[in-house]
């Protein structure tokens, strides 16, 4: 069943009922100020860092989960209602939420009053603006009391929810007209404050939460709202809020517009105050003046829409598959931008207070956004490489604010370094910018250690070559891509981190997955060497690739599929010899993409994958699931069967199989899998799948789970980038290369072709693919051998391919 529908022309998902199985959220903002917003107007805002600069509060483990956030109340006679249903929870006569690209619109009607609330973070503005239009659609005059409320977080979101003995003393606000300024800790070391304001005279305010709500009451029934009043409370410690009250009279047919604005300001150290402890509000005044009229707001929303249309126009397709088109043209690319902005920090599943940016996560995310924002991709690559150590290993995570490696998590995830090669090669193929290889880049951010980026790539490869185990396969370290395959961990202590402990130093556990990665990215590195005249190095690297390829064929092939690993006692994992975990997805994806054993092994591995791991939502991580905890396997066996790394469909790695199908030229296999978990294709199973039908989630519970088919951890997942790579480069077959654009589709029988527009190195490629007798590539009317469209200076290039 569905809870809404796609409006492709508007690039919106339209939610038609408030009771979606889970909060269905959207992201606002693209530079510094970010907001999460759910389909009932919940969520929170922060500036750059969801832990250290949290602007509004979010209650983890709250019931109801999604209450709070942006609270609007409309009081009309005896009835109190909220335009987005929450928090008042009054049944509405009409409800609709439209999540668009960088904005959300809520429409709620009650008793002849129609509300329309549009929320966005205008570009280059550190402010969320909420435009509320109230229209009297009844035949009689309406006297309404309206409240808009924000609850402040005391900046550090972790401290805010733990350190009450201090925090309940420090909260401070200032009130000036219709604006409440939140200035906790500004008196001492902070140089930033926030504000919440409305562009009309207010009739009252509250800034102390508990006064506003009243004893024993929650956000659904504040005392002040029930009394249609404000207590004019001024927060002194406790929980500061901004509750603004306005009275409106609407004649029949009349409508009024209010602009609520939630902003963030930083002041220079010497200009913090206007007078003793009174904050300097100049910047806030300017920001408010810039968004004081409906026309200003509408212009900003138009500009935002234009921005997205132009960004997404870099890659658009028209095919007979409407759902594929909508994923490619809108939602998958949008999600790639969200993962660029958020990494794995802030969603309804990632608390924003946990992990920093992952090395491997960031490298893989880049594969999905490099064609959209190449300049920022370059900066990201240098940031990532700067946390690498001189021996080629690397910190596993870094903090976005400081860009320093995170010592708590440390290093030792042996797949990490190779992802740097993957993303750098992707960047150069996209941009042609070889100069990035010369960019002086430090190790562990230490000044004076800078070497050209190319040297980082070299050491990444060397690290794998020099860290191999008894079968000549790469050592796994703490874990490889599968964070939960912890073969040196042997943890018996409750709560101990599987990722960072290592209680057993065998120096033996090996990963066939890393072997596959090495063969794939080793070949890419050698090709790069060839391009920049390092032919001797290319030869050496190819020799190492050959060695690891042979070791994989000898010790990594199980007969019908690739094995997963060898444990600390040299026993195979992911082999028919095992009772559980006989087969894993990851090496099938990477070894086949790397071409190990050629198409013959590839087809067999994929047939086994489908037969043993396939379900209606995709390919599960492993089979059969582990039913017991095994200390020699680690966290993977800690999850109940069918969940997370223990046998869910871990969506992130499904596109590897799609690409593996493309590697063996099986278009039906590729598309057949793509469709099984591409959100738009399973929209009609929303009551089972439960997360948003317009973005990928991290996992979908597997066959052995109690809730088979249920997705979790929506939005921030490597699935976004890899799915885009799989559909754009695999199925549609448009691959940037050093000297041109490859057009090499791998279509299912059900698709006859497509039209596509792709911006590549300043040229717009207008590509038409169709089936026919006269096979071949035609560029600007002239036949071209092979499948690479050569680079050109022309603004437009017409490409036709008959397959
Ligand atoms: C999470 C991590 C990612 C890891 C995956 C599998 O998505 O962010 O780095 O590869 O889980 O364990
Ligand atoms: C847990 C999760 C895994 C994630 C890791 C790091 O192990 O199962 O998916 O990558 O934590 O946060």
Short mmCIF file of N, CA and C in Angstrom, two decimals, residues 309-406:
data_model
loop_
_atom_site.label_atom_id
_atom_site.label_comp_id
_atom_site.label_asym_id
_atom_site.label_seq_id
_atom_site.Cartn_x
_atom_site.Cartn_y
_atom_site.Cartn_z
N UNK A 309 17.14 22.25 -10.28
CA UNK A 309 16.86 21.83 -11.65
C UNK A 309 18.15 21.87 -12.46
N UNK A 310 18.93 22.91 -12.25
CA UNK A 310 20.16 23.00 -13.04
C UNK A 310 21.18 21.96 -12.58
N UNK A 311 21.24 21.70 -11.29
CA UNK A 311 22.20 20.70 -10.80
C UNK A 311 21.84 19.32 -11.36
N UNK A 312 20.57 18.97 -11.25
CA UNK A 312 20.17 17.63 -11.67
C UNK A 312 20.18 17.47 -13.18
N UNK A 313 20.15 18.60 -13.90
CA UNK A 313 20.15 18.50 -15.35
C UNK A 313 21.49 18.00 -15.87
N UNK A 314 22.46 17.86 -15.00
CA UNK A 314 23.74 17.30 -15.43
C UNK A 314 23.59 15.85 -15.87
N UNK A 315 22.56 15.22 -15.38
CA UNK A 315 22.34 13.82 -15.78
C UNK A 315 20.85 13.55 -15.77
N UNK A 316 20.26 13.42 -16.95
CA UNK A 316 18.84 13.09 -16.99
C UNK A 316 18.59 12.02 -18.06
N UNK A 317 17.63 11.20 -17.79
CA UNK A 317 17.32 10.12 -18.73
C UNK A 317 15.82 10.08 -18.97
N UNK A 318 15.46 9.65 -20.16
CA UNK A 318 14.05 9.36 -20.47
C UNK A 318 14.01 7.97 -21.06
N UNK A 319 13.29 7.10 -20.39
CA UNK A 319 13.21 5.74 -20.91
C UNK A 319 11.77 5.27 -20.80
N UNK A 320 11.55 4.03 -21.14
CA UNK A 320 10.20 3.48 -20.98
C UNK A 320 9.91 3.13 -19.53
N UNK A 321 10.94 3.23 -18.67
CA UNK A 321 10.78 2.88 -17.26
C UNK A 321 10.61 4.15 -16.43
N UNK A 322 9.37 4.51 -16.18
CA UNK A 322 9.08 5.74 -15.45
C UNK A 322 9.75 5.77 -14.08
N UNK A 323 9.76 4.63 -13.40
CA UNK A 323 10.31 4.60 -12.05
C UNK A 323 11.83 4.71 -12.05
N UNK A 324 12.44 4.10 -13.04
CA UNK A 324 13.89 4.26 -13.18
C UNK A 324 14.21 5.73 -13.44
N UNK A 325 13.46 6.34 -14.33
CA UNK A 325 13.71 7.76 -14.65
C UNK A 325 13.58 8.63 -13.40
N UNK A 326 12.59 8.35 -12.59
CA UNK A 326 12.37 9.23 -11.42
C UNK A 326 13.47 9.01 -10.38
N UNK A 327 13.96 7.79 -10.27
CA UNK A 327 15.08 7.56 -9.35
C UNK A 327 16.33 8.29 -9.85
N UNK A 328 16.63 8.09 -11.14
CA UNK A 328 17.86 8.67 -11.70
C UNK A 328 17.78 10.19 -11.74
N UNK A 329 16.68 10.71 -12.24
CA UNK A 329 16.60 12.15 -12.51
C UNK A 329 16.41 12.98 -11.26
N UNK A 330 15.82 12.39 -10.24
CA UNK A 330 15.49 13.20 -9.07
C UNK A 330 16.06 12.58 -7.78
N UNK A 331 15.46 11.50 -7.35
CA UNK A 331 15.63 11.12 -5.95
C UNK A 331 16.97 10.48 -5.64
N UNK A 332 17.51 9.70 -6.54
CA UNK A 332 18.81 9.10 -6.23
C UNK A 332 19.91 10.16 -6.19
N UNK A 333 19.86 11.09 -7.14
CA UNK A 333 20.88 12.16 -7.14
C UNK A 333 20.70 13.06 -5.91
N UNK A 334 19.45 13.31 -5.56
CA UNK A 334 19.18 14.12 -4.36
C UNK A 334 19.78 13.45 -3.12
N UNK A 335 19.55 12.16 -3.00
CA UNK A 335 20.09 11.44 -1.84
C UNK A 335 21.62 11.46 -1.84
N UNK A 336 22.22 11.42 -3.03
CA UNK A 336 23.69 11.52 -3.09
C UNK A 336 24.16 12.87 -2.54
N UNK A 337 23.42 13.92 -2.81
CA UNK A 337 23.79 15.23 -2.27
C UNK A 337 23.60 15.26 -0.76
N UNK A 338 22.56 14.61 -0.27
CA UNK A 338 22.35 14.57 1.18
C UNK A 338 23.48 13.79 1.85
N UNK A 339 23.90 12.68 1.26
CA UNK A 339 25.00 11.95 1.90
C UNK A 339 26.30 12.74 1.78
N UNK A 340 26.43 13.53 0.74
CA UNK A 340 27.61 14.41 0.68
C UNK A 340 27.59 15.38 1.87
N UNK A 341 26.45 15.99 2.11
CA UNK A 341 26.35 16.99 3.18
C UNK A 341 26.43 16.39 4.58
N UNK A 342 25.80 15.25 4.76
CA UNK A 342 25.63 14.70 6.11
C UNK A 342 26.61 13.57 6.43
N UNK A 343 27.19 12.99 5.42
CA UNK A 343 27.93 11.74 5.61
C UNK A 343 27.03 10.78 6.39
N UNK A 344 27.48 10.28 7.55
CA UNK A 344 26.59 9.39 8.32
C UNK A 344 26.19 10.09 9.62
N UNK A 345 26.14 11.44 9.63
CA UNK A 345 25.94 12.08 10.93
C UNK A 345 24.49 12.21 11.36
N UNK A 346 23.64 12.90 10.64
CA UNK A 346 22.35 13.26 11.21
C UNK A 346 21.16 12.77 10.39
N UNK A 347 20.44 11.82 10.93
CA UNK A 347 19.18 11.38 10.35
C UNK A 347 18.27 11.03 11.52
N UNK A 348 17.19 10.28 11.27
CA UNK A 348 16.38 9.85 12.41
C UNK A 348 16.96 8.57 13.01
N UNK A 349 18.03 8.06 12.40
CA UNK A 349 18.67 6.82 12.87
C UNK A 349 20.10 7.08 13.32
N UNK A 350 20.73 8.01 12.65
CA UNK A 350 22.04 8.49 13.08
C UNK A 350 21.74 9.74 13.89
N UNK A 351 22.20 9.72 15.14
CA UNK A 351 21.73 10.74 16.07
C UNK A 351 22.37 12.10 15.86
N UNK A 352 23.42 12.15 15.06
CA UNK A 352 24.12 13.41 14.92
C UNK A 352 25.11 13.64 16.06
N UNK A 353 25.14 12.72 17.00
CA UNK A 353 26.06 12.88 18.12
C UNK A 353 27.10 11.76 18.11
N UNK A 354 27.02 10.89 17.12
CA UNK A 354 27.89 9.71 17.11
C UNK A 354 29.11 9.88 16.24
N UNK A 355 29.19 9.01 15.24
CA UNK A 355 30.43 8.93 14.48
C UNK A 355 30.72 10.15 13.60
N UNK A 356 31.99 10.34 13.35
CA UNK A 356 32.43 11.39 12.44
C UNK A 356 32.29 10.90 11.00
N UNK A 357 33.05 11.48 10.12
CA UNK A 357 33.01 11.07 8.71
C UNK A 357 33.86 9.83 8.54
N UNK A 358 33.32 8.82 7.90
CA UNK A 358 34.07 7.59 7.66
C UNK A 358 34.99 7.75 6.47
N UNK A 359 36.17 7.17 6.55
CA UNK A 359 37.11 7.20 5.42
C UNK A 359 36.49 6.48 4.22
N UNK A 360 36.10 5.22 4.44
CA UNK A 360 35.56 4.48 3.29
C UNK A 360 34.19 5.02 2.87
N UNK A 361 33.40 5.45 3.85
CA UNK A 361 32.07 5.98 3.50
C UNK A 361 32.22 7.21 2.61
N UNK A 362 33.11 8.12 3.02
CA UNK A 362 33.26 9.36 2.25
C UNK A 362 33.80 9.08 0.85
N UNK A 363 34.77 8.16 0.76
CA UNK A 363 35.30 7.82 -0.57
C UNK A 363 34.20 7.28 -1.47
N UNK A 364 33.34 6.45 -0.93
CA UNK A 364 32.29 5.85 -1.77
C UNK A 364 31.18 6.85 -2.07
N UNK A 365 30.85 7.70 -1.10
CA UNK A 365 29.82 8.72 -1.36
C UNK A 365 30.21 9.55 -2.57
N UNK A 366 31.51 9.82 -2.66
CA UNK A 366 32.01 10.67 -3.73
C UNK A 366 31.66 10.13 -5.12
N UNK A 367 31.60 8.81 -5.24
CA UNK A 367 31.27 8.21 -6.54
C UNK A 367 29.89 8.67 -7.01
N UNK A 368 29.03 9.05 -6.07
CA UNK A 368 27.67 9.44 -6.42
C UNK A 368 27.50 10.93 -6.65
N UNK A 369 28.43 11.77 -6.16
CA UNK A 369 28.21 13.22 -6.34
C UNK A 369 29.29 13.90 -7.16
N UNK A 370 30.32 13.13 -7.59
CA UNK A 370 31.43 13.78 -8.28
C UNK A 370 30.97 14.47 -9.56
N UNK A 371 29.95 13.95 -10.24
CA UNK A 371 29.50 14.59 -11.48
C UNK A 371 28.66 15.84 -11.20
N UNK A 372 28.18 15.97 -9.96
CA UNK A 372 27.33 17.11 -9.61
C UNK A 372 28.16 18.29 -9.12
N UNK A 373 29.12 18.01 -8.24
CA UNK A 373 29.90 19.10 -7.63
C UNK A 373 31.38 18.72 -7.60
N UNK A 374 32.00 18.67 -8.80
CA UNK A 374 33.39 18.21 -8.88
C UNK A 374 34.36 19.02 -8.02
N UNK A 375 34.13 20.34 -7.88
CA UNK A 375 35.09 21.17 -7.11
C UNK A 375 35.12 20.70 -5.66
N UNK A 376 33.93 20.40 -5.14
CA UNK A 376 33.88 20.00 -3.74
C UNK A 376 34.40 18.58 -3.58
N UNK A 377 34.28 17.80 -4.62
CA UNK A 377 34.83 16.44 -4.57
C UNK A 377 36.35 16.50 -4.42
N UNK A 378 36.95 17.45 -5.11
CA UNK A 378 38.41 17.57 -5.03
C UNK A 378 38.84 17.87 -3.59
N UNK A 379 38.18 18.84 -3.01
CA UNK A 379 38.49 19.23 -1.63
C UNK A 379 38.29 18.03 -0.67
N UNK A 380 37.23 17.30 -0.92
CA UNK A 380 36.92 16.16 -0.06
C UNK A 380 38.03 15.10 -0.15
N UNK A 381 38.51 14.85 -1.35
CA UNK A 381 39.57 13.84 -1.52
C UNK A 381 40.82 14.24 -0.73
N UNK A 382 41.17 15.51 -0.81
CA UNK A 382 42.38 15.95 -0.09
C UNK A 382 42.16 15.86 1.42
N UNK A 383 40.98 16.21 1.87
CA UNK A 383 40.67 16.08 3.31
C UNK A 383 40.81 14.63 3.76
N UNK A 384 40.26 13.73 2.98
CA UNK A 384 40.28 12.31 3.36
C UNK A 384 41.72 11.81 3.38
N UNK A 385 42.45 12.11 2.30
CA UNK A 385 43.82 11.58 2.20
C UNK A 385 44.69 12.13 3.33
N UNK A 386 44.35 13.30 3.82
CA UNK A 386 45.18 13.93 4.87
C UNK A 386 45.11 13.21 6.21
N UNK A 387 44.19 12.27 6.37
CA UNK A 387 44.16 11.53 7.64
C UNK A 387 44.87 10.18 7.50
N UNK A 388 45.46 9.96 6.32
CA UNK A 388 46.19 8.70 6.11
C UNK A 388 47.54 8.76 6.83
N UNK A 389 48.03 7.61 7.24
CA UNK A 389 49.36 7.52 7.85
C UNK A 389 50.41 7.23 6.78
N UNK A 390 51.67 7.49 7.15
CA UNK A 390 52.75 7.34 6.17
C UNK A 390 52.89 5.91 5.66
N UNK A 391 52.47 4.92 6.44
CA UNK A 391 52.61 3.55 5.95
C UNK A 391 51.45 3.12 5.05
N UNK A 392 50.55 4.04 4.77
CA UNK A 392 49.45 3.71 3.86
C UNK A 392 48.17 3.35 4.59
N UNK A 393 48.28 2.97 5.85
CA UNK A 393 47.05 2.71 6.60
C UNK A 393 46.41 4.06 6.94
N UNK A 394 45.26 4.03 7.56
CA UNK A 394 44.58 5.30 7.78
C UNK A 394 43.65 5.27 8.98
N UNK A 395 43.42 6.44 9.53
CA UNK A 395 42.32 6.57 10.49
C UNK A 395 41.04 6.14 9.78
N UNK A 396 40.14 5.56 10.56
CA UNK A 396 38.89 5.09 9.97
C UNK A 396 37.86 6.22 9.84
N UNK A 397 38.00 7.21 10.71
CA UNK A 397 37.04 8.32 10.70
C UNK A 397 37.76 9.65 10.95
N UNK A 398 37.06 10.74 10.57
CA UNK A 398 37.57 12.05 10.97
C UNK A 398 36.41 12.98 11.30
N UNK A 399 36.73 14.04 12.05
CA UNK A 399 35.69 14.98 12.48
C UNK A 399 35.58 16.11 11.46
N UNK A 400 34.38 16.35 10.96
CA UNK A 400 34.23 17.37 9.91
C UNK A 400 34.65 18.77 10.35
N UNK A 401 34.43 19.11 11.62
CA UNK A 401 34.79 20.46 12.06
C UNK A 401 36.29 20.67 12.07
N UNK A 402 37.04 19.66 12.56
CA UNK A 402 38.49 19.82 12.70
C UNK A 402 39.25 19.19 11.54
N UNK A 403 38.57 18.27 10.84
CA UNK A 403 39.20 17.50 9.76
C UNK A 403 40.36 16.63 10.27
N UNK A 404 40.34 16.33 11.56
CA UNK A 404 41.39 15.47 12.13
C UNK A 404 40.89 14.04 12.26
N UNK A 405 41.83 13.09 12.17
CA UNK A 405 41.49 11.69 12.38
C UNK A 405 40.99 11.47 13.79
N UNK A 406 40.10 10.51 13.91
CA UNK A 406 39.46 10.23 15.19
C UNK A 406 40.20 9.11 15.91
#
